[in-house]
XYZ file of C-alpha atoms in Angstrom:
490
model
C 19.949 -1.367 -27.707
C 18.441 1.874 -26.352
C 15.596 1.829 -28.875
C 14.904 -1.761 -27.849
C 14.829 -0.887 -24.128
C 12.353 1.946 -24.680
C 10.123 -0.262 -26.894
C 10.720 1.948 -29.968
C 11.520 0.247 -33.263
C 14.876 0.980 -34.864
C 13.172 2.437 -37.943
C 11.008 4.756 -35.827
C 14.047 5.833 -33.840
C 15.899 6.814 -37.026
C 12.884 8.685 -38.428
C 12.372 10.600 -35.181
C 16.013 11.609 -34.910
C 16.074 12.771 -38.507
C 12.809 14.635 -38.073
C 14.125 16.507 -35.041
C 17.340 17.425 -36.879
C 15.279 18.760 -39.786
C 13.136 20.743 -37.349
C 16.236 22.384 -35.887
C 17.723 23.193 -39.295
C 17.921 26.944 -39.752
C 16.955 27.606 -36.106
C 20.345 28.554 -34.752
C 20.293 29.197 -31.018
C 16.885 27.572 -30.487
C 16.902 24.888 -27.800
C 15.553 21.437 -28.518
C 13.430 21.569 -25.384
C 11.464 24.557 -26.705
C 10.220 22.695 -29.764
C 6.616 21.555 -30.021
C 7.874 18.092 -30.846
C 4.718 16.304 -32.142
C 3.962 19.258 -34.425
C 7.545 19.358 -35.738
C 7.461 15.621 -36.427
C 4.166 15.946 -38.311
C 5.696 18.666 -40.492
C 9.082 17.031 -41.076
C 8.267 13.346 -41.516
C 6.421 12.484 -44.729
C 4.250 9.541 -45.627
C 6.890 8.203 -48.020
C 9.198 7.355 -45.118
C 6.817 4.612 -43.933
C 6.546 1.162 -45.426
C 2.755 1.283 -45.672
C -0.073 3.780 -45.265
C -1.588 1.977 -42.270
C 1.606 2.373 -40.249
C 1.816 6.047 -41.187
C -1.797 6.741 -40.211
C -1.246 5.029 -36.850
C 1.894 7.123 -36.223
C 0.150 10.352 -37.248
C -2.805 9.581 -34.983
C -0.419 9.150 -32.072
C 1.158 12.584 -32.681
C -2.267 14.231 -32.978
C -3.397 12.583 -29.750
C -0.306 13.848 -27.965
C -0.974 17.402 -29.125
C -4.559 17.195 -27.963
C -3.663 15.598 -24.656
C -0.790 17.975 -23.989
C -2.329 21.276 -25.054
C -6.079 20.936 -24.578
C -7.298 18.119 -22.343
C -5.394 18.849 -19.117
C -4.114 22.443 -19.188
C -2.119 23.527 -16.157
C -2.748 27.121 -17.190
C -6.230 28.282 -18.149
C -6.916 29.328 -21.739
C -8.506 32.643 -20.744
C -9.370 34.590 -23.877
C -7.804 31.819 -25.978
C -10.713 29.485 -25.341
C -12.005 29.903 -28.886
C -8.541 29.055 -30.229
C -8.628 25.811 -28.290
C -11.792 24.814 -30.129
C -10.177 25.720 -33.449
C -7.163 23.591 -32.554
C -9.409 20.579 -31.950
C -11.082 21.132 -35.335
C -7.714 21.334 -37.107
C -6.552 18.097 -35.490
C -9.691 16.379 -36.717
C -9.222 17.766 -40.262
C -5.643 16.502 -40.441
C -6.863 13.044 -39.528
C -9.708 13.363 -42.026
C -7.309 14.293 -44.852
C -6.109 10.691 -45.085
C -9.513 9.572 -46.312
C -9.604 12.180 -49.124
C -8.153 11.806 -52.633
C -4.373 12.120 -52.659
C -4.024 15.680 -54.038
C -6.976 17.082 -52.061
C -5.932 15.353 -48.862
C -2.325 16.553 -49.062
C -3.452 20.137 -49.653
C -5.838 20.035 -46.688
C -3.162 18.509 -44.485
C -0.583 21.168 -45.428
C -2.992 24.045 -44.809
C -4.135 22.578 -41.499
C -0.541 22.082 -40.291
C 0.246 25.730 -41.107
C -2.819 26.928 -39.180
C -2.084 24.466 -36.395
C 1.400 25.942 -35.913
C -0.043 29.454 -35.666
C -2.411 28.389 -32.886
C -0.392 25.707 -31.060
C 2.864 27.633 -30.579
C 1.229 30.476 -28.571
C -0.579 27.834 -26.511
C 2.671 26.077 -25.739
C 4.384 29.316 -24.770
C 1.875 30.547 -22.207
C 3.509 31.683 -18.917
C 3.796 28.610 -16.750
C 1.582 28.359 -13.685
C 1.652 32.060 -12.873
C 5.328 32.225 -11.939
C 7.700 35.040 -12.816
C 10.731 32.968 -13.754
C 10.213 33.206 -17.479
C 9.390 29.514 -17.792
C 6.817 28.512 -20.383
C 4.486 25.554 -20.570
C 6.576 24.193 -23.389
C 5.218 21.821 -25.975
C 2.666 20.451 -23.497
C 1.341 21.335 -20.069
C -0.940 18.365 -19.554
C 1.018 16.637 -16.843
C -0.898 13.344 -17.218
C 0.688 12.858 -20.632
C 4.106 14.096 -19.534
C 4.216 11.769 -16.563
C 3.122 8.778 -18.640
C 5.884 9.516 -21.122
C 8.399 9.828 -18.308
C 7.220 6.546 -16.795
C 7.811 4.860 -20.145
C 11.293 6.338 -20.322
C 12.066 5.111 -16.806
C 11.302 1.543 -17.877
C 14.606 1.580 -19.744
C 16.468 1.156 -16.405
C 15.492 -2.541 -16.228
C 17.630 -5.317 -17.607
C 15.888 -6.600 -20.710
C 17.185 -10.133 -20.012
C 16.233 -10.134 -16.329
C 13.322 -7.862 -15.437
C 14.053 -8.310 -11.736
C 17.335 -6.405 -12.034
C 18.481 -2.943 -13.058
C 20.632 -2.662 -16.143
C 24.331 -1.958 -15.636
C 23.916 1.388 -17.445
C 21.238 2.591 -15.012
C 23.193 5.664 -13.859
C 23.933 6.747 -17.421
C 20.276 6.266 -18.391
C 19.027 8.300 -15.431
C 21.456 11.089 -16.283
C 20.208 11.043 -19.868
C 16.578 11.141 -18.715
C 17.357 14.173 -16.603
C 17.762 16.125 -19.839
C 14.036 15.585 -20.504
C 12.915 17.218 -17.236
C 12.595 20.666 -18.799
C 10.701 19.323 -21.809
C 8.251 17.286 -19.747
C 7.987 19.667 -16.807
C 9.488 17.108 -14.415
C 10.861 18.283 -11.072
C 13.087 16.498 -8.567
C 10.089 15.493 -6.440
C 8.219 14.228 -9.498
C 11.238 12.241 -10.673
C 11.801 10.423 -7.381
C 8.073 9.766 -7.036
C 7.731 8.378 -10.571
C 10.903 6.328 -10.205
C 9.724 4.864 -6.885
C 6.393 3.961 -8.504
C 8.046 2.296 -11.511
C 10.357 0.290 -9.230
C 7.476 -0.692 -6.951
C 5.394 -1.835 -9.902
C 8.344 -3.874 -11.167
C 8.614 -5.512 -7.746
C 4.893 -6.351 -7.877
C 5.366 -8.145 -11.202
C 8.674 -9.902 -10.405
C 8.587 -10.314 -6.579
C 12.304 -9.469 -6.519
C 13.224 -8.024 -3.127
C 15.924 -5.925 -4.738
C 13.287 -3.940 -6.616
C 11.418 -3.183 -3.398
C 14.628 -2.005 -1.746
C 15.361 0.275 -4.713
C 11.821 1.680 -4.415
C 12.429 2.389 -0.717
C 15.647 4.211 -1.592
C 13.731 6.476 -3.981
C 10.922 7.092 -1.481
C 13.538 8.275 1.004
C 14.805 10.794 -1.555
C 11.419 12.448 -2.144
C 11.747 15.880 -0.510
C 9.291 16.902 2.178
C 7.221 20.027 1.492
C 9.546 22.284 3.464
C 12.518 21.002 1.447
C 10.988 21.963 -1.906
C 11.545 25.310 -3.544
C 8.642 27.768 -3.968
C 8.455 27.150 -7.739
C 8.229 23.385 -7.266
C 5.610 23.702 -4.525
C 3.556 25.918 -6.824
C 3.857 23.468 -9.694
C 2.952 20.409 -7.609
C -0.041 22.263 -6.184
C -1.389 22.768 -9.711
C -1.238 19.068 -10.655
C -4.403 17.055 -10.076
C -6.020 13.883 -11.354
C -9.494 12.464 -10.931
C -10.021 8.864 -9.840
C -13.325 7.032 -10.009
C -14.072 4.702 -7.106
C -16.922 3.031 -5.239
C -17.579 6.256 -3.358
C -17.636 8.356 -6.543
C -14.958 10.516 -8.139
C -12.054 11.822 -6.124
C -9.522 14.524 -6.919
C -5.952 13.563 -6.062
C -2.746 15.548 -5.991
C 0.352 14.330 -7.821
C 1.829 12.592 -4.761
C -1.511 11.088 -3.742
C -2.073 9.551 -7.171
C 1.227 7.653 -6.926
C 1.636 7.013 -3.207
C -1.900 6.073 -2.166
C -1.867 2.798 -4.194
C 1.534 1.933 -2.696
C 0.324 2.665 0.805
C -2.902 0.725 0.268
C -0.893 -2.330 -0.818
C 1.443 -2.044 2.191
C -1.492 -1.626 4.601
C -3.142 -4.748 3.189
C 0.039 -6.810 3.595
C 0.672 -5.624 7.142
C -2.991 -5.997 8.092
C -2.392 -9.769 8.083
C 1.350 -10.006 8.591
C 1.111 -13.459 10.184
C 0.144 -14.843 6.758
C 2.104 -12.635 4.377
C 5.426 -12.674 6.227
C 5.457 -16.073 7.917
C 8.707 -16.888 6.103
C 9.909 -13.430 5.081
C 10.898 -11.151 7.946
C 13.224 -9.057 5.753
C 10.351 -8.469 3.378
C 8.139 -7.416 6.286
C 10.734 -4.895 7.425
C 10.855 -3.466 3.901
C 7.069 -3.259 3.661
C 6.896 -1.454 7.009
C 9.417 1.043 5.624
C 7.294 1.521 2.497
C 4.176 2.095 4.595
C 5.804 4.607 6.923
C 7.646 6.518 4.185
C 4.546 6.900 2.027
C 2.536 7.887 5.105
C 5.043 10.580 6.031
C 4.731 12.140 2.574
C 0.962 11.792 2.319
C 0.376 13.409 5.686
C 1.571 16.664 4.130
C -1.091 16.506 1.428
C -4.513 18.235 1.712
C -6.418 16.751 4.660
C -9.749 16.656 2.812
C -8.560 13.739 0.705
C -6.450 12.147 3.417
C -8.918 11.289 6.181
C -7.843 7.655 6.063
C -4.292 8.448 7.200
C -4.957 11.061 9.868
C -3.604 8.685 12.535
C -0.012 8.762 13.781
C 2.626 6.152 12.908
C 2.160 4.473 16.309
C -1.591 4.388 15.828
C -1.090 2.767 12.433
C 1.243 0.114 13.870
C -1.447 -0.666 16.459
C -3.986 -1.018 13.642
C -1.686 -3.511 11.882
C -1.268 -5.514 15.099
C -4.985 -5.454 15.879
C -5.985 -6.528 12.372
C -3.428 -9.324 12.044
C -3.941 -10.659 15.586
C -7.714 -10.779 15.089
C -7.339 -12.537 11.736
C -4.899 -15.066 13.191
C -7.045 -15.691 16.277
C -10.047 -16.306 14.016
C -8.032 -18.906 12.086
C -6.988 -20.558 15.370
C -10.649 -20.728 16.404
C -11.566 -22.411 13.135
C -8.754 -24.923 13.538
C -9.852 -25.748 17.102
C -13.469 -26.179 15.978
C -12.366 -28.697 13.366
C -9.979 -30.610 15.639
C -10.709 -33.712 17.710
C -11.556 -32.461 21.217
C -12.850 -35.727 22.722
C -9.865 -35.931 25.072
C -9.425 -32.197 25.735
C -11.854 -29.339 26.178
C -11.868 -26.870 23.206
C -11.069 -23.936 25.495
C -8.030 -25.745 26.886
C -6.817 -26.435 23.334
C -7.570 -22.833 22.369
C -5.436 -21.587 25.268
C -2.522 -23.744 24.118
C -2.843 -22.577 20.499
C -3.194 -18.948 21.578
C 0.015 -19.269 23.565
C 1.758 -20.606 20.465
C 0.391 -17.705 18.403
C 1.568 -15.153 20.961
C 4.999 -16.769 21.241
C 5.445 -16.623 17.464
C 4.179 -13.045 17.351
C 6.495 -11.841 20.115
C 9.634 -13.552 18.823
C 9.233 -13.056 15.054
C 7.186 -9.960 14.325
C 7.346 -7.723 17.391
C 11.097 -6.997 17.069
C 10.301 -5.369 13.700
C 7.198 -3.473 14.789
C 8.784 -2.414 18.101
C 11.223 -0.245 16.149
C 8.247 1.961 15.242
C 6.191 1.362 18.394
C 8.091 0.476 21.618
C 4.924 -0.944 23.229
C 4.040 -3.177 20.265
C 4.489 -6.375 22.317
C 2.174 -5.022 25.026
C -0.473 -4.168 22.429
C -0.281 -7.656 20.939
C -0.318 -9.514 24.279
C -3.135 -7.382 25.719
C -5.312 -7.936 22.662
C -4.892 -11.719 22.729
C -5.668 -11.690 26.455
C -8.902 -9.892 25.658
C -9.854 -12.128 22.707
C -9.337 -15.344 24.663
C -11.059 -13.814 27.680
C -14.235 -13.244 25.654
C -14.329 -16.941 24.771
C -13.480 -18.041 28.311
C -15.997 -15.884 30.197
C -19.183 -17.934 29.471
C -17.372 -21.031 30.681
C -16.227 -19.286 33.870
C -19.740 -17.958 34.523
C -21.174 -21.453 34.185
C -18.543 -23.254 36.278
C -20.249 -24.309 39.543
C -18.431 -27.484 40.421
C -15.073 -29.117 39.948
C -15.402 -31.230 36.813
C -13.064 -32.786 34.281
C -13.687 -29.807 31.975
C -12.777 -27.351 34.735
C -9.673 -29.363 35.556
C -8.699 -29.175 31.853
C -9.529 -25.528 31.077
C -8.452 -23.690 34.232
C -4.744 -24.659 34.212
C -4.448 -23.924 30.458
C -6.152 -20.526 30.801
C -4.060 -19.610 33.828
C -0.875 -20.630 32.033
C -1.800 -18.379 29.080
C -2.524 -15.442 31.378
C 0.743 -15.853 33.253
C 2.664 -15.986 29.955
C 0.948 -12.782 28.801
C 1.851 -11.013 32.045
C 5.469 -12.184 31.763
C 5.667 -10.796 28.214
C 4.313 -7.433 29.296
C 6.735 -7.340 32.223
C 9.736 -8.180 30.069
C 8.707 -5.527 27.537
C 8.534 -2.582 29.940
C 9.747 -3.545 33.430
C 7.813 -4.436 36.570
C 6.713 -0.951 37.605
C 5.335 0.019 34.199
C 3.979 -3.491 33.666
C 1.804 -3.123 36.751
C 0.062 -0.175 35.058
C -0.642 -2.155 31.892
C -1.692 -5.288 33.771
C -4.286 -3.296 35.734
C -5.901 -2.495 32.404
C -6.418 -6.194 31.708
C -9.672 -7.840 32.750
C -8.245 -10.744 34.785
C -9.551 -14.248 34.221
C -9.660 -14.680 38.035
C -8.811 -18.359 37.696
C -7.319 -18.498 41.186
C -10.328 -16.846 42.820
C -12.887 -18.953 40.966
C -10.836 -22.082 41.549
C -10.711 -21.325 45.262
C -14.496 -20.955 45.335
C -14.999 -24.222 43.466
C -12.511 -26.041 45.685
C -14.243 -24.781 48.843
C -17.567 -25.806 47.357
C -16.141 -29.234 46.577
C -14.635 -29.522 50.054
C -17.929 -28.555 51.634
C -19.660 -31.085 49.433
C -17.165 -33.759 50.384
C -17.412 -32.801 54.061
C -21.182 -33.078 53.840
C -20.881 -36.512 52.313
C -18.406 -37.586 55.000
C -20.707 -36.312 57.743
C -23.536 -38.220 56.129
C -21.449 -41.381 56.110
C -20.478 -40.864 59.771
C -24.093 -40.271 60.778
C -25.303 -43.384 58.992
C -22.448 -45.436 60.457
C -23.254 -44.166 63.980
C -26.895 -45.095 63.626
C -25.972 -48.565 62.462
C -23.746 -49.023 65.543
C -26.565 -47.857 67.821
C -28.926 -50.394 66.330
C -26.381 -53.131 66.916
C -25.878 -52.237 70.569
C -29.544 -51.686 71.366
C -31.556 -53.998 69.102
C -35.289 -53.305 69.039
C -36.920 -56.446 70.551
C -40.670 -56.072 70.951
C -40.821 -59.026 73.371
C -39.144 -56.954 76.054
C -42.235 -54.768 76.314
C -44.850 -57.436 76.654
């Protein structure tokens, strides 16, 4: 079952085990983790053990690639005066591959000679002092951490249930304990293990959408030690590990933690940047994603600032960015819905006020309890922003309102109701005294003041009309009492 979980055929598993036993034969006292494994396998496993030549050539190519990747392509320790030997090693690897295209006797002779020379060069490479430390550690069979980490990722995949990829296998603890024995071979540290394991679990969640996988990933993120909790040797090793990523802005050098955690954080930021859509029916998932975002941020903030300009803000600042982004996106969708709706019987701004109130009520009751755990003023941020967004739409209408009309009678009460609801939310979130400070920062709609002006203007208009009626009525009465008869003056 184990060979099936790690995607290794049963035949290949048997050949590898036998090859490693043959490599250890006669080497009493030599640890398995000091062997240059791909080289030993090339020397101990013959072509006759494979069913066909094509399979053998493919296997041999894989071992040669691992030697090249581990010893030459990404050295953690510089070659120094051994630079020429590195070139020779590359030539030998190419000649071994070339030997398969030569006649049988000639090819076998070339392969044997090249393997002997390869051992003489590769072993000293593998045993260079590791990363300048004085602990006696060596680089082992490979110091290219890109390869080592990829191998370890593959090994970690064995923790998943082969019948249900959304669950961990029952033997997960035994498997993890077994994998721990590879740490020395692959140069894996505690920090690297928890980081890789969190990444593998997160990626499994992305492919299965099983909440359990995301929770397991969070558990591993919590276990990743902060810089001050790591030993000096581990800090030195992690500092030496880098990878280059090509993006729209050109190439970028990333540390070990950045290469794993930045994609996770980017995904979490995207989800939370429109939480009204992504978590409309999944509040538990939102809480987990917030945890992922904050945990990865905490770890990344300790990384070199040159590559981390995008996360230089505090946790509270980031929560405000999530609120701002999602509120703006949701308000834009509300605007589109209002534009498309039938507004013959209600002014669009009145309908917008009603829909904005609904949006704010949903935001404050569903999402703010989660975000308030990280930012106590989250509700105030949300309510203040919606007040501002609606205010921008309302202002042209207020500026153009000169008389009491049906539109004014429709919009003003709705806008005032929204503003009063916003103020009540702010007050309930922080108390009356503190609320007064936040409310002074709002640009008031001034519905009451403008309404009073319009009412006075209407009253004056009505009073003018009444006076006009009275004046005309008085004149008519005068004409009745004193009719103009021209005969009286003749």
